[in-house]
Coordinates of N, CA and C in Angstrom, one line a residue:
M1 N 0.8 -0.9 -0.1 CA 0.2 -0.1 0.1 C 1.4 1.3 0.3
C2 N 0.6 2.4 -0.9 CA 1.0 3.8 -0.6 C 0.4 4.8 0.0
I3 N 1.2 5.1 0.9 CA 0.3 6.3 1.8 C 0.9 8.1 0.9
G4 N 0.4 8.8 0.9 CA 0.9 10.4 0.5 C 1.3 10.3 1.7
V5 N 2.1 11.6 1.9 CA 2.8 12.1 2.9 C 3.3 13.6 2.9
P6 N 2.8 14.1 3.8 CA 2.6 16.1 3.5 C 4.2 16.0 3.8
L7 N 5.1 16.9 2.6 CA 6.0 17.7 2.5 C 6.3 19.0 2.6
Q8 N 7.3 19.5 2.7 CA 6.8 21.1 3.2 C 8.3 21.7 2.0
V9 N 8.2 22.7 0.9 CA 8.9 22.9 0.0 C 10.1 23.6 0.7
E10 N 11.0 23.3 0.2 CA 12.2 23.7 1.1 C 13.3 24.9 -0.3
S11 N 13.2 24.3 -1.4 CA 13.5 25.1 -2.4 C 13.5 24.6 -3.5
L12 N 13.8 25.7 -4.8 CA 13.3 25.3 -6.1 C 14.6 24.8 -6.8
E13 N 14.5 23.7 -7.6 CA 15.5 23.1 -8.4 C 15.3 23.9 -10.2
S14 N 16.7 24.2 -10.6 CA 16.4 24.4 -12.0 C 16.8 23.1 -12.7
H15 N 15.8 22.8 -13.4 CA 16.1 21.6 -15.0 C 15.8 22.0 -16.2
D16 N 17.2 21.8 -16.6 CA 17.2 22.3 -18.1 C 16.8 23.8 -18.3
G17 N 16.6 24.9 -17.7 CA 16.5 26.2 -17.4 C 14.9 26.2 -17.2
D18 N 14.5 25.1 -16.9 CA 12.6 24.9 -16.5 C 12.8 25.1 -14.8
E19 N 13.4 26.1 -14.0 CA 12.9 26.4 -12.4 C 11.3 26.1 -12.1
G20 N 11.6 25.5 -10.7 CA 10.6 25.2 -10.4 C 9.5 23.4 -10.7
L21 N 10.0 22.9 -11.9 CA 9.9 21.7 -12.0 C 10.0 20.4 -11.1
F22 N 11.1 20.5 -10.3 CA 11.5 19.8 -9.1 C 11.8 20.7 -8.2
A23 N 11.7 20.2 -6.6 CA 11.8 20.9 -5.5 C 12.4 19.9 -4.8
L24 N 12.9 20.7 -3.6 CA 13.7 19.9 -2.4 C 12.9 19.9 -1.4
C25 N 12.4 19.1 -0.6 CA 10.8 19.2 0.1 C 11.3 18.3 1.5
T26 N 11.0 18.8 2.7 CA 10.9 18.1 3.9 C 10.1 18.1 4.7
D27 N 9.9 17.0 5.8 CA 9.0 17.1 6.9 C 9.5 17.4 7.9
G28 N 11.1 17.5 8.2 CA 11.4 17.8 9.3 C 12.4 16.8 9.6
A29 N 11.9 15.4 9.2 CA 13.0 14.2 9.3 C 13.5 13.7 8.4
Q30 N 13.0 13.7 7.1 CA 13.4 13.3 6.2 C 13.6 14.2 4.9
R31 N 14.2 14.3 3.8 CA 14.3 15.1 2.5 C 14.1 14.6 1.1
E32 N 13.3 15.1 0.5 CA 12.9 14.4 -0.8 C 12.9 15.3 -2.2
R33 N 13.4 14.9 -2.9 CA 13.3 15.4 -4.7 C 12.1 15.1 -5.2
L34 N 11.0 16.1 -5.3 CA 9.8 16.1 -5.8 C 9.8 16.5 -7.3
D35 N 9.0 15.7 -8.0 CA 8.5 16.3 -9.3 C 6.9 17.3 -8.9
M36 N 7.3 18.6 -9.5 CA 6.3 19.4 -8.8 C 5.1 19.8 -10.2
R37 N 5.2 19.0 -11.1 CA 4.6 19.3 -12.5 C 3.0 18.8 -12.7
L38 N 2.3 18.5 -11.5 CA 1.0 18.1 -11.2 C 0.7 19.1 -10.7
V39 N 1.5 20.1 -9.5 CA 1.2 21.3 -8.9 C 1.4 22.8 -8.9
G40 N 2.2 22.6 -9.8 CA 2.6 24.0 -10.9 C 4.1 24.0 -9.5
R41 N 5.0 25.2 -10.2 CA 6.0 26.0 -9.0 C 5.1 26.4 -8.2
Q42 N 5.7 26.1 -6.8 CA 5.4 26.7 -5.1 C 6.5 26.9 -4.7
A43 N 5.8 27.7 -3.9 CA 7.0 28.8 -3.1 C 7.7 27.8 -1.9
P44 N 8.6 27.9 -1.4 CA 9.3 27.9 -0.5 C 8.4 28.3 0.6
G45 N 8.2 26.8 1.7 CA 6.9 26.9 3.0 C 5.7 26.6 2.3
T46 N 5.3 26.0 1.3 CA 4.4 25.3 0.8 C 4.2 24.1 0.9
W47 N 3.3 23.4 1.4 CA 2.7 22.3 2.3 C 2.4 21.3 0.4
V48 N 2.9 20.5 0.4 CA 2.2 19.3 -0.7 C 2.1 18.1 -0.2
L49 N 0.9 17.3 -1.0 CA 1.2 15.8 -0.6 C 2.3 15.1 -1.2
S50 N 2.9 14.4 -1.3 CA 3.7 13.9 -1.8 C 3.5 12.1 -2.1
F51 N 3.3 12.0 -3.4 CA 3.4 10.6 -3.5 C 4.3 9.9 -4.3
L52 N 4.6 9.0 -4.4 CA 5.7 8.0 -5.1 C 6.6 9.4 -6.1
G53 N 7.3 10.2 -5.3 CA 8.2 10.7 -5.9 C 7.7 12.5 -6.8
A54 N 6.3 12.3 -6.4 CA 5.6 13.6 -6.9 C 5.0 14.2 -6.2
A55 N 4.8 15.4 -6.3 CA 3.5 16.4 -5.5 C 2.1 16.2 -6.1
R56 N 1.7 15.5 -5.5 CA 0.2 15.5 -6.0 C -0.9 16.7 -6.0
R57 N -0.7 17.2 -4.8 CA -1.7 18.1 -4.4 C -1.0 19.5 -3.4
V58 N -1.5 20.5 -3.4 CA -1.3 21.3 -2.5 C -2.0 21.3 -1.3
L59 N -1.3 21.5 0.1 CA -2.0 21.4 1.4 C -1.9 22.7 1.7
D60 N -2.8 22.9 2.6 CA -2.8 24.1 3.5 C -2.2 23.3 4.9
P61 N -1.9 24.2 5.7 CA -1.1 23.8 6.8 C -1.4 22.9 7.6
V62 N -3.2 23.5 8.1 CA -4.1 22.8 9.0 C -4.0 21.4 8.2
E63 N -4.5 21.5 6.8 CA -4.4 19.9 6.6 C -3.0 19.3 6.5
A64 N -2.4 19.8 6.3 CA -0.7 18.9 6.4 C -0.8 18.3 7.6
A65 N -1.2 19.1 8.7 CA -0.6 18.7 10.4 C -1.7 17.8 10.8
Q66 N -2.8 17.8 9.9 CA -4.0 16.7 10.2 C -3.5 15.0 9.4
I67 N -3.0 15.5 8.6 CA -2.3 14.1 8.1 C -1.1 13.6 8.6
R68 N -0.4 14.2 9.1 CA 0.6 14.1 10.0 C 0.4 13.7 11.0
D69 N -0.6 13.9 11.6 CA -1.2 13.4 13.0 C -1.5 11.9 12.6
A70 N -2.3 11.7 11.8 CA -2.8 10.6 11.3 C -2.0 9.6 11.2
L71 N -0.8 9.6 10.1 CA 0.6 9.0 10.3 C 0.9 8.7 11.4
Q72 N 1.1 9.7 12.3 CA 1.9 9.3 13.4 C 0.7 8.3 14.3
A73 N -0.7 8.7 14.4 CA -1.2 7.4 15.0 C -1.4 6.2 14.4
L74 N -0.9 6.2 13.1 CA -0.6 5.1 12.9 C 0.5 4.2 13.2
H75 N 1.8 5.0 13.1 CA 2.7 4.6 14.0 C 2.6 4.0 15.5
V76 N 1.7 4.7 16.3 CA 1.3 4.3 17.5 C 0.5 2.9 17.4
A77 N -0.6 2.9 16.2 CA -0.9 2.1 16.6 C -0.4 0.7 16.4
L78 N 0.4 0.2 15.7 CA 1.5 -0.8 15.4 C 2.4 -1.1 16.4
Q79 N 2.4 -0.2 17.5 CA 3.3 -0.4 18.6 C 3.1 -1.9 19.4
D80 N 3.8 -2.6 20.0 CA 3.2 -3.6 20.6 C 2.0 -3.0 21.8
E81 N 2.1 -2.3 22.5 CA 1.3 -1.9 23.1 C 0.9 -0.4 23.1
P82 N 0.4 -0.2 22.4 CA -0.3 1.4 21.9 C -1.0 2.0 23.0
D83 N -0.9 3.4 23.5 CA -1.4 3.9 24.4 C -2.6 4.5 23.7
P84 N -3.7 4.2 24.1 CA -4.9 4.7 23.9 C -5.1 6.2 24.2
A85 N -4.7 6.9 24.9 CA -4.7 8.4 25.4 C -3.8 9.3 23.9
A86 N -2.8 8.4 23.3 CA -2.1 9.0 22.1 C -2.9 9.2 21.2
F87 N -4.0 8.5 21.0 CA -5.2 8.6 19.7 C -5.6 9.8 19.8
D88 N -6.2 10.3 21.1 CA -6.9 11.3 21.6 C -6.3 13.0 20.9
A89 N -4.9 12.6 21.5 CA -3.9 13.9 21.1 C -4.0 14.0 19.7
L90 N -3.6 12.7 18.8 CA -3.3 12.5 17.2 C -4.6 13.2 16.4
F91 N -5.9 12.8 17.1 CA -7.0 13.1 16.4 C -7.8 14.1 17.0
A92 N -7.3 15.2 17.7 CA -7.7 16.3 18.6 C -9.0 16.7 17.3
D93 N -8.8 17.0 16.0 CA -9.7 17.6 15.1 C -11.5 16.4 15.4
L94 N -11.0 15.3 15.6 CA -12.4 14.5 15.8 C -13.0 14.2 16.9
I95 N -11.9 14.3 17.8 CA -12.6 14.3 19.3 C -13.7 15.5 20.0
D96 N -14.5 14.4 20.1 CA -16.2 15.4 20.6 C -16.9 16.2 19.6
R97 N -16.8 15.2 18.2 CA -17.6 15.6 17.2 C -18.7 14.6 16.6
E98 N -19.8 15.2 16.3 CA -20.5 14.1 15.7 C -20.2 14.1 14.3
P99 N -20.1 12.6 14.4 CA -19.6 12.2 12.3 C -20.9 12.8 11.5
Q100 N -20.2 13.3 10.2 CA -21.2 14.0 9.5 C -21.3 13.0 8.1
L101 N -22.5 13.0 7.7 CA -22.8 11.8 6.6 C -22.2 12.9 5.2
P102 N -22.0 12.1 4.0 CA -21.8 13.1 3.3 C -23.2 13.6 2.4
P103 N -23.2 14.6 1.8 CA -24.4 15.3 1.3 C -25.4 14.7 0.4
H104 N -24.6 13.6 -0.2 CA -25.7 13.0 -0.8 C -26.3 11.7 -0.4
L105 N -25.8 11.4 1.1 CA -26.6 10.5 1.8 C -27.4 10.9 3.1
Q106 N -27.1 12.4 3.3 CA -27.8 13.1 4.0 C -29.1 13.0 4.4
A107 N -29.8 13.2 2.7 CA -31.5 13.2 2.4 C -32.3 11.5 2.7
Q108 N -31.0 10.5 2.4 CA -31.5 8.9 2.3 C -31.3 8.9 3.8
A109 N -30.8 9.3 4.9 CA -30.8 9.0 6.3 C -32.3 10.1 6.4
A110 N -32.2 11.1 6.3 CA -33.7 11.2 6.7 C -34.8 11.0 6.8
A111 N -34.7 10.4 5.8 CA -36.1 9.8 5.0 C -36.2 8.5 5.6
A112 N -35.1 7.8 6.1 CA -35.1 6.6 6.7 C -35.5 6.9 8.4
A113 N -35.1 7.6 8.4 CA -35.6 7.9 10.3 C -36.8 8.6 10.2
S114 N -37.5 9.1 8.8 CA -38.6 9.9 9.2 C -39.6 8.3 8.9
A115 N -39.3 7.6 8.0 CA -40.0 6.4 8.0 C -40.2 5.5 9.2
A116 N -39.2 5.4 9.9 CA -38.9 4.8 11.4 C -39.5 5.4 12.3
A117 N -39.9 6.5 12.4 CA -40.3 7.2 13.7 C -42.0 6.8 13.0
E118 N -42.5 6.9 12.0 CA -43.8 6.5 11.2 C -44.2 5.5 11.8
A119 N -43.7 4.1 11.8 CA -43.8 3.1 12.1 C -43.7 3.0 13.3
K120 N -42.7 3.4 14.2 CA -42.7 3.8 15.5 C -44.3 4.1 16.1
A121 N -44.6 4.9 15.7 CA -45.9 5.7 16.1 C -47.0 4.9 15.7
A122 N -47.4 4.3 14.4 CA -48.2 3.3 14.2 C -48.2 2.0 14.9
A123 N -47.3 1.5 15.6 CA -47.3 0.2 16.6 C -47.9 0.4 17.6
V124 N -47.3 2.0 18.1 CA -47.8 2.3 19.3 C -49.4 2.3 19.3
T125 N -49.7 3.2 18.3 CA -51.3 3.5 18.2 C -52.2 2.3 17.8
A126 N -51.3 0.9 17.0 CA -52.1 -0.4 16.8 C -52.2 -1.1 18.0
T127 N -51.4 -0.9 19.3 CA -51.3 -1.9 20.5 C -52.4 -1.6 20.9
P128 N -53.3 -2.5 21.4 CA -54.2 -2.4 22.3 C -53.7 -2.2 23.9
P129 N -54.3 -1.3 24.5 CA -53.8 -1.1 26.3 C -53.8 -2.2 26.8
G130 N -53.3 -2.3 27.8 CA -53.2 -3.6 29.2 C -53.1 -4.6 28.2

C-alpha cells in the first residue's frame, strides 16, 4: 500500500532552464526531491502531498498537520502496546465531534429516520392497552 505524505517545499531546482519543475522538500525528518509538474511551481514553505516522488496536490498547513497526525497515529497503533491516550491527542480534530454524512447520503438517512418514526408511531397506536 502506498500512502501520501505531506512535505514542505524547501527550495526549487532548475532542470534544463525550467526552474520549479522539481523541488527539495522536507517533513523535518526526511528530505525528498519531488516532481512538481502536477501542482506547478510552489513557493518555499508550501505544503504538498507527496506520493511516489511527485507532489500530487497543494495542502494548507492545517490539513498537512492533520495528515501528519494521522500518520503518527498509525505508527502508534502499530506498536506492541499502543497508548490509547495518544490517539485522542493525534485526532484532536475528531474528538467531541459528531460524525457527518456526506451530502448525498443525508437525505437518504433523513427519509429512513422519518419512516422509522412513522412505523414506531403506528405500532404504538395499533397496540391495544393493557
